[in-house]
PDB file of C-alpha atoms and ligand atoms in Angstrom:
ATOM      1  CA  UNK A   1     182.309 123.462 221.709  1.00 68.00           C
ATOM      2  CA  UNK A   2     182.444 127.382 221.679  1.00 89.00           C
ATOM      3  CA  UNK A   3     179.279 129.083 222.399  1.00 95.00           C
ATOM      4  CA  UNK A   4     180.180 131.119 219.132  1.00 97.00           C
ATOM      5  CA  UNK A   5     179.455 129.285 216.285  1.00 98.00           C
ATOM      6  CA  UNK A   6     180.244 131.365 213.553  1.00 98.00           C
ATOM      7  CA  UNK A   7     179.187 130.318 209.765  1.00 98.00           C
ATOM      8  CA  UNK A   8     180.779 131.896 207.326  1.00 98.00           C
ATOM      9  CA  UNK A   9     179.224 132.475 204.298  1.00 98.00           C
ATOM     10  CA  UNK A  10     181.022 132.625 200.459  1.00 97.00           C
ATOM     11  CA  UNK A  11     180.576 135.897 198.509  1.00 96.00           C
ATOM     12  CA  UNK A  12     179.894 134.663 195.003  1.00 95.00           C
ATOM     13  CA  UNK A  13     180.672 137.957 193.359  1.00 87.00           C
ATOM     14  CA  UNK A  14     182.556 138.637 190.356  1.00 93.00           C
ATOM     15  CA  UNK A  15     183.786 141.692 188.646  1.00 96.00           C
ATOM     16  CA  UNK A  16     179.611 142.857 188.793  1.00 97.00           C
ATOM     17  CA  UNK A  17     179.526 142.969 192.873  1.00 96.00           C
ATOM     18  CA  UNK A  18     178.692 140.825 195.750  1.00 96.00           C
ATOM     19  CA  UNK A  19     176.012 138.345 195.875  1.00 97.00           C
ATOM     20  CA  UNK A  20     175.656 135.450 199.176  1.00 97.00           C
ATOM     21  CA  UNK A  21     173.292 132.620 198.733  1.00 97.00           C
ATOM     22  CA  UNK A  22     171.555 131.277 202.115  1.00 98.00           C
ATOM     23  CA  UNK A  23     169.980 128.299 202.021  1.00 98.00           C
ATOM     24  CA  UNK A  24     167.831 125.928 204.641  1.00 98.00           C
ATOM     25  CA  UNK A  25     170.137 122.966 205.892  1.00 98.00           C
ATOM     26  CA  UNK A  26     173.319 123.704 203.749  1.00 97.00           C
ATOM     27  CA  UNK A  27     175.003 126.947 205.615  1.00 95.00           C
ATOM     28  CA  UNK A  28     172.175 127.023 207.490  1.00 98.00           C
ATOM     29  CA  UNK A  29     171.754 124.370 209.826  1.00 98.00           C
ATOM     30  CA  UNK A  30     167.917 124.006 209.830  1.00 98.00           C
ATOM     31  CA  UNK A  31     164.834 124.969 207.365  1.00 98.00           C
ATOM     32  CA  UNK A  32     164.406 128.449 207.328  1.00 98.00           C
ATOM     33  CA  UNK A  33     160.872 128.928 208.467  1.00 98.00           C
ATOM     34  CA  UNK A  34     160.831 132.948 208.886  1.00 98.00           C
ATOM     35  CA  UNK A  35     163.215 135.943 207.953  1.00 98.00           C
ATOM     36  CA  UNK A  36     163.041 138.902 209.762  1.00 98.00           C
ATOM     37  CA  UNK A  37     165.818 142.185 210.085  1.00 98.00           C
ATOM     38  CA  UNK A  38     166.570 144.938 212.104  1.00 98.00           C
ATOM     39  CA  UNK A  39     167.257 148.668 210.554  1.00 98.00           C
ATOM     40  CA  UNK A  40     166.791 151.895 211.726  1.00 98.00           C
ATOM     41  CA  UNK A  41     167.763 151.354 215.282  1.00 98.00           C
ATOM     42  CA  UNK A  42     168.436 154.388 217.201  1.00 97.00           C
ATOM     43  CA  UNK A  43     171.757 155.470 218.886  1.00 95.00           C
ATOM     44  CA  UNK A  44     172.474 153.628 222.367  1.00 96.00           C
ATOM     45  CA  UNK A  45     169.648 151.623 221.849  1.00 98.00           C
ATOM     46  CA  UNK A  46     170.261 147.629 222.393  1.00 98.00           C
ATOM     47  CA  UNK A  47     168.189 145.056 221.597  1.00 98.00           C
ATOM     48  CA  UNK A  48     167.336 141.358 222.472  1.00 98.00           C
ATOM     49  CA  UNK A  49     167.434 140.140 226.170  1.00 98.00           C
ATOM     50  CA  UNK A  50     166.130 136.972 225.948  1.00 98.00           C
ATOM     51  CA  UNK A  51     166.682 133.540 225.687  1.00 98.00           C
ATOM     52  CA  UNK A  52     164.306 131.345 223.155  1.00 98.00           C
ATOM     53  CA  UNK A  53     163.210 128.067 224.266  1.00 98.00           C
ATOM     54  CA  UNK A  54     163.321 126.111 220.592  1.00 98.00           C
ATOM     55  CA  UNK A  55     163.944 128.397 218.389  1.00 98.00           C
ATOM     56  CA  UNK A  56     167.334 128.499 216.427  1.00 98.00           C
ATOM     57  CA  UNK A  57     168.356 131.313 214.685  1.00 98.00           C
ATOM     58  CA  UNK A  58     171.232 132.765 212.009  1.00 98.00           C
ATOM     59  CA  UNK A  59     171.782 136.481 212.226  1.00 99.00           C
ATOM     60  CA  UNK A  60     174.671 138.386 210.040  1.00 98.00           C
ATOM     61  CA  UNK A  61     174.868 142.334 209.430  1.00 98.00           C
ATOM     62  CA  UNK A  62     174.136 142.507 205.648  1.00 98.00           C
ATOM     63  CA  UNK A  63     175.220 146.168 206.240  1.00 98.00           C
ATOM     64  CA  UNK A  64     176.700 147.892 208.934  1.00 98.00           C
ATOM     65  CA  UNK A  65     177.493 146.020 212.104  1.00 98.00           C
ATOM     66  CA  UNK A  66     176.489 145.525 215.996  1.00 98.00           C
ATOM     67  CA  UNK A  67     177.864 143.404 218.832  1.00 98.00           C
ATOM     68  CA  UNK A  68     176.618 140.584 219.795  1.00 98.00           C
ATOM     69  CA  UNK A  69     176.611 138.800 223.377  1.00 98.00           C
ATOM     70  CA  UNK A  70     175.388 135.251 223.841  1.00 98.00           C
ATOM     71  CA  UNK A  71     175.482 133.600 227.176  1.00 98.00           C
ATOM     72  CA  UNK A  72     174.247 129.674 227.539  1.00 98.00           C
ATOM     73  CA  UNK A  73     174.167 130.317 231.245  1.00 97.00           C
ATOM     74  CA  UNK A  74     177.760 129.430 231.933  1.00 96.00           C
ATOM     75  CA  UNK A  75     179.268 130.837 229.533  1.00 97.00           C
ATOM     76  CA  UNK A  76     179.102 134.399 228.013  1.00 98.00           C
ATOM     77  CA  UNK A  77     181.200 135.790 224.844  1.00 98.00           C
ATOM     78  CA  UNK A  78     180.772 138.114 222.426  1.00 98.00           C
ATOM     79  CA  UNK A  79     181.044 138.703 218.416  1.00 98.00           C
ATOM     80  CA  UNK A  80     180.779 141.793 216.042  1.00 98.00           C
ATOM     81  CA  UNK A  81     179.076 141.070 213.425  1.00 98.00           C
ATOM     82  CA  UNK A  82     180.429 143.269 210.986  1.00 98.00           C
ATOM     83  CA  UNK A  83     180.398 141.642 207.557  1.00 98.00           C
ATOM     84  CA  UNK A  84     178.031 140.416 204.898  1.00 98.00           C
ATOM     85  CA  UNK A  85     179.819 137.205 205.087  1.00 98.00           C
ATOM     86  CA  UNK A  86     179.827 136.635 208.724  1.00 98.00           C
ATOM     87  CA  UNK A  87     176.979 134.960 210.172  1.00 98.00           C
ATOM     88  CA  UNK A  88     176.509 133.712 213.667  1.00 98.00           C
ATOM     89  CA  UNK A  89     174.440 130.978 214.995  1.00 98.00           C
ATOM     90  CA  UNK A  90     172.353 131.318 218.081  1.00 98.00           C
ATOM     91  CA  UNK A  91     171.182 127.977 219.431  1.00 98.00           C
ATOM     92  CA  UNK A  92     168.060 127.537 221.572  1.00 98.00           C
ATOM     93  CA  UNK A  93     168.840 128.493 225.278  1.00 98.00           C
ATOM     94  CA  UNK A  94     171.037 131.005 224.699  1.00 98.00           C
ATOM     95  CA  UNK A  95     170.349 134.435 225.912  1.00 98.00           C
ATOM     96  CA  UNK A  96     171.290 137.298 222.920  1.00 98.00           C
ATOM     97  CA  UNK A  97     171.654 140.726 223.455  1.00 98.00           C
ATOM     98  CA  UNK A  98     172.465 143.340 220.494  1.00 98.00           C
ATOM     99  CA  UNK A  99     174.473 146.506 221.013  1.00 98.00           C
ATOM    100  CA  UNK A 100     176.380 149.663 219.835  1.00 98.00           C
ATOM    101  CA  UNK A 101     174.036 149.293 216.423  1.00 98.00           C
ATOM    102  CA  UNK A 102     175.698 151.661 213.363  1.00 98.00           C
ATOM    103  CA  UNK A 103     173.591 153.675 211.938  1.00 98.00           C
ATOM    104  CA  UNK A 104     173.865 152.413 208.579  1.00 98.00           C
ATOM    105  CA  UNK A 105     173.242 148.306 210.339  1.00 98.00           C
ATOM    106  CA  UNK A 106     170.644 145.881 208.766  1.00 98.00           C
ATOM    107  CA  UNK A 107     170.745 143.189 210.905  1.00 99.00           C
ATOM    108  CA  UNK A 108     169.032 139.816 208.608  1.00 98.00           C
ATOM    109  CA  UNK A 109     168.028 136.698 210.875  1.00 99.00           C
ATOM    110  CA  UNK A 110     167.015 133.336 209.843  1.00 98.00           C
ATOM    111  CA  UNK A 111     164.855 131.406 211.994  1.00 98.00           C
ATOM    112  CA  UNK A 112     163.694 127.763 212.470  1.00 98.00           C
ATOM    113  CA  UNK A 113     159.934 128.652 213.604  1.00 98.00           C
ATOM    114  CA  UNK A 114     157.037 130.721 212.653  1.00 98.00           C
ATOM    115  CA  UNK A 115     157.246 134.001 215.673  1.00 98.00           C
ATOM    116  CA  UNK A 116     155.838 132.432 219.367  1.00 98.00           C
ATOM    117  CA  UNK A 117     155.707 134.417 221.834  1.00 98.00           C
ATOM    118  CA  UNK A 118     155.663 131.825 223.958  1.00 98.00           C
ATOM    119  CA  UNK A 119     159.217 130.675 222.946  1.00 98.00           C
ATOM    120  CA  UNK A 120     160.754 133.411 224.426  1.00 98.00           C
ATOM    121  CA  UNK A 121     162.410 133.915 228.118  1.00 98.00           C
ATOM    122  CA  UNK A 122     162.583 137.253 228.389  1.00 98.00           C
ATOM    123  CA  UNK A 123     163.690 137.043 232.546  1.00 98.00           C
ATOM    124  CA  UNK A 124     167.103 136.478 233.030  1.00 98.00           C
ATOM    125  CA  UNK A 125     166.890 134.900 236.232  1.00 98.00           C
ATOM    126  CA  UNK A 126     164.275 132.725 234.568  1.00 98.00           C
ATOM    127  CA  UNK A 127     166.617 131.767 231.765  1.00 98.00           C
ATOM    128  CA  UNK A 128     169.734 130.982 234.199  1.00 98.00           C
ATOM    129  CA  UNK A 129     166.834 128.577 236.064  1.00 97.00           C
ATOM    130  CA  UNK A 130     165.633 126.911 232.806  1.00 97.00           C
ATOM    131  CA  UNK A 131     169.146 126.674 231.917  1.00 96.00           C
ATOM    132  CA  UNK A 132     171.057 125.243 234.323  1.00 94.00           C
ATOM    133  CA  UNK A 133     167.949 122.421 235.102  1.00 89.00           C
TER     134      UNK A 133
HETATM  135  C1  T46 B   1     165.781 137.656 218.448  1.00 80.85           C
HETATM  136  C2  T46 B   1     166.559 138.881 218.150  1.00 80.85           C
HETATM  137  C3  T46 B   1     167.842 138.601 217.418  1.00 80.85           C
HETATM  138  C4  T46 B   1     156.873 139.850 215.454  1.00 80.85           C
HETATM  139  O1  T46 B   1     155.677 140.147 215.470  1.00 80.85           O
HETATM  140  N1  T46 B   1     157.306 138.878 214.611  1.00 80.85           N
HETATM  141  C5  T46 B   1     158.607 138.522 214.541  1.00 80.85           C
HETATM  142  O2  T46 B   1     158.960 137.629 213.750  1.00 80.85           O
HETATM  143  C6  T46 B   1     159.549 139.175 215.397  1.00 80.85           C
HETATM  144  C7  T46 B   1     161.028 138.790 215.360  1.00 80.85           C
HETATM  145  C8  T46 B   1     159.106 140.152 216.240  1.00 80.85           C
HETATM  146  N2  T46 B   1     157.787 140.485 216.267  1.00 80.85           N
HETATM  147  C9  T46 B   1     157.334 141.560 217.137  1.00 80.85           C
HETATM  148  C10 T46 B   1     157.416 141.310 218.635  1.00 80.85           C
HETATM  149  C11 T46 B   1     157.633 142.705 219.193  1.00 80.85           C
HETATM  150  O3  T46 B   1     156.387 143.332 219.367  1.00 80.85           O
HETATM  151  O4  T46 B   1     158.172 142.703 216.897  1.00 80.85           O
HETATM  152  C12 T46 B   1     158.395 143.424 218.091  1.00 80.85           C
HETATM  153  C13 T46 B   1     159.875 143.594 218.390  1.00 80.85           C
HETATM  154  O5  T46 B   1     160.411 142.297 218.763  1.00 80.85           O
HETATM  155  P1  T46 B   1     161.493 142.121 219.924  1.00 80.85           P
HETATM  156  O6  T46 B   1     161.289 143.137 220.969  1.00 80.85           O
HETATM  157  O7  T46 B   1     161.498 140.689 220.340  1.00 80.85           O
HETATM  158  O8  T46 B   1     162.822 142.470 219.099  1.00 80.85           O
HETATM  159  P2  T46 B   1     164.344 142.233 219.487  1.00 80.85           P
HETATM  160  O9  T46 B   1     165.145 143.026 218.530  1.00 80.85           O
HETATM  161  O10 T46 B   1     164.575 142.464 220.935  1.00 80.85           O
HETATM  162  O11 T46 B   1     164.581 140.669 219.206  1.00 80.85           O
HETATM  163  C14 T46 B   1     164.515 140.171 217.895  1.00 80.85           C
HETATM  164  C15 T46 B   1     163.686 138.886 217.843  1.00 80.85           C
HETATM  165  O12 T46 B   1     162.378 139.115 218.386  1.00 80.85           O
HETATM  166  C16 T46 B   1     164.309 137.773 218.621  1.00 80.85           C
HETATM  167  O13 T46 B   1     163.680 136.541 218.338  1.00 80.85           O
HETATM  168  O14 T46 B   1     166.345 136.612 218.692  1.00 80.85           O
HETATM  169  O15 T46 B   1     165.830 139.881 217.427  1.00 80.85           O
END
């Protein structure tokens, strides 16, 4: 299966605007425990670099865009997320980085767990370890 698992989600606009509905276990593929998002982040910043250990996690650009790069520790690809209807899933184990952020980009996540700290792998070598036990 590809390590990009991308969900896309139906605009349910009409002649008013735009309006997508997320919801736990239908597009979503798990109850949606927390929702977080990312704004304001500055020029040539990127963001990420870690792995979580159980945590899954849906992330689409509700404005703007970034890239994406997901790597299950054989694999690595990358998406741009760079539409309101374009959401991509990021299973446990996979390390995520974030990059070239527009200005204008709200990045939304959806995520299966309450924040842990513990969760995350924030090593690389450590994650290519965990993940290739
Ligand atoms: C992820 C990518 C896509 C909290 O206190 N609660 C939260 O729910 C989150 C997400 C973060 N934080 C704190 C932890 C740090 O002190 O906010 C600070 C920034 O978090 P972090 O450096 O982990 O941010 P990113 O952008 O590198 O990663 C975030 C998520 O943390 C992460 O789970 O998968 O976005």
């Amino acid at each position: 299966m590809s390590l990009i698992k991308l969900i896309n989600l139906p605009s349910l606009g009409d002649e008013r605007g735009a309006l997508v509905a997320l919801e736990g276990n239908k597009l979503v593929p798990f109850d949606i425990k927390r929702v977080y998002y990312i704004f304001g982040t500055e020029k040539g910043v990127s963001r990420g670099f870690h792995a979580h250990k159980q945590l899954k996690q849906v992330a689409v650009c509700i404005t703007g865009k970034c890239r994406m790069t997901l790597d299950n520790g054989t694999e690595k690809a990358e998406v741009w997320l760079d539409s309101a209807t374009k959401a991509v899933l990021i299973e446990d184990m996979v390390w995520h980085e974030m990059h070239d952020f527009s200005d204008d980009c709200v990045l939304l996540v959806l995520a299966s767990e309450l924040y842990d700290e513990a969760d995350y792998i924030r090593h690389y070598q450590e994650f290519i370890v965990q993940a290739n036990k």
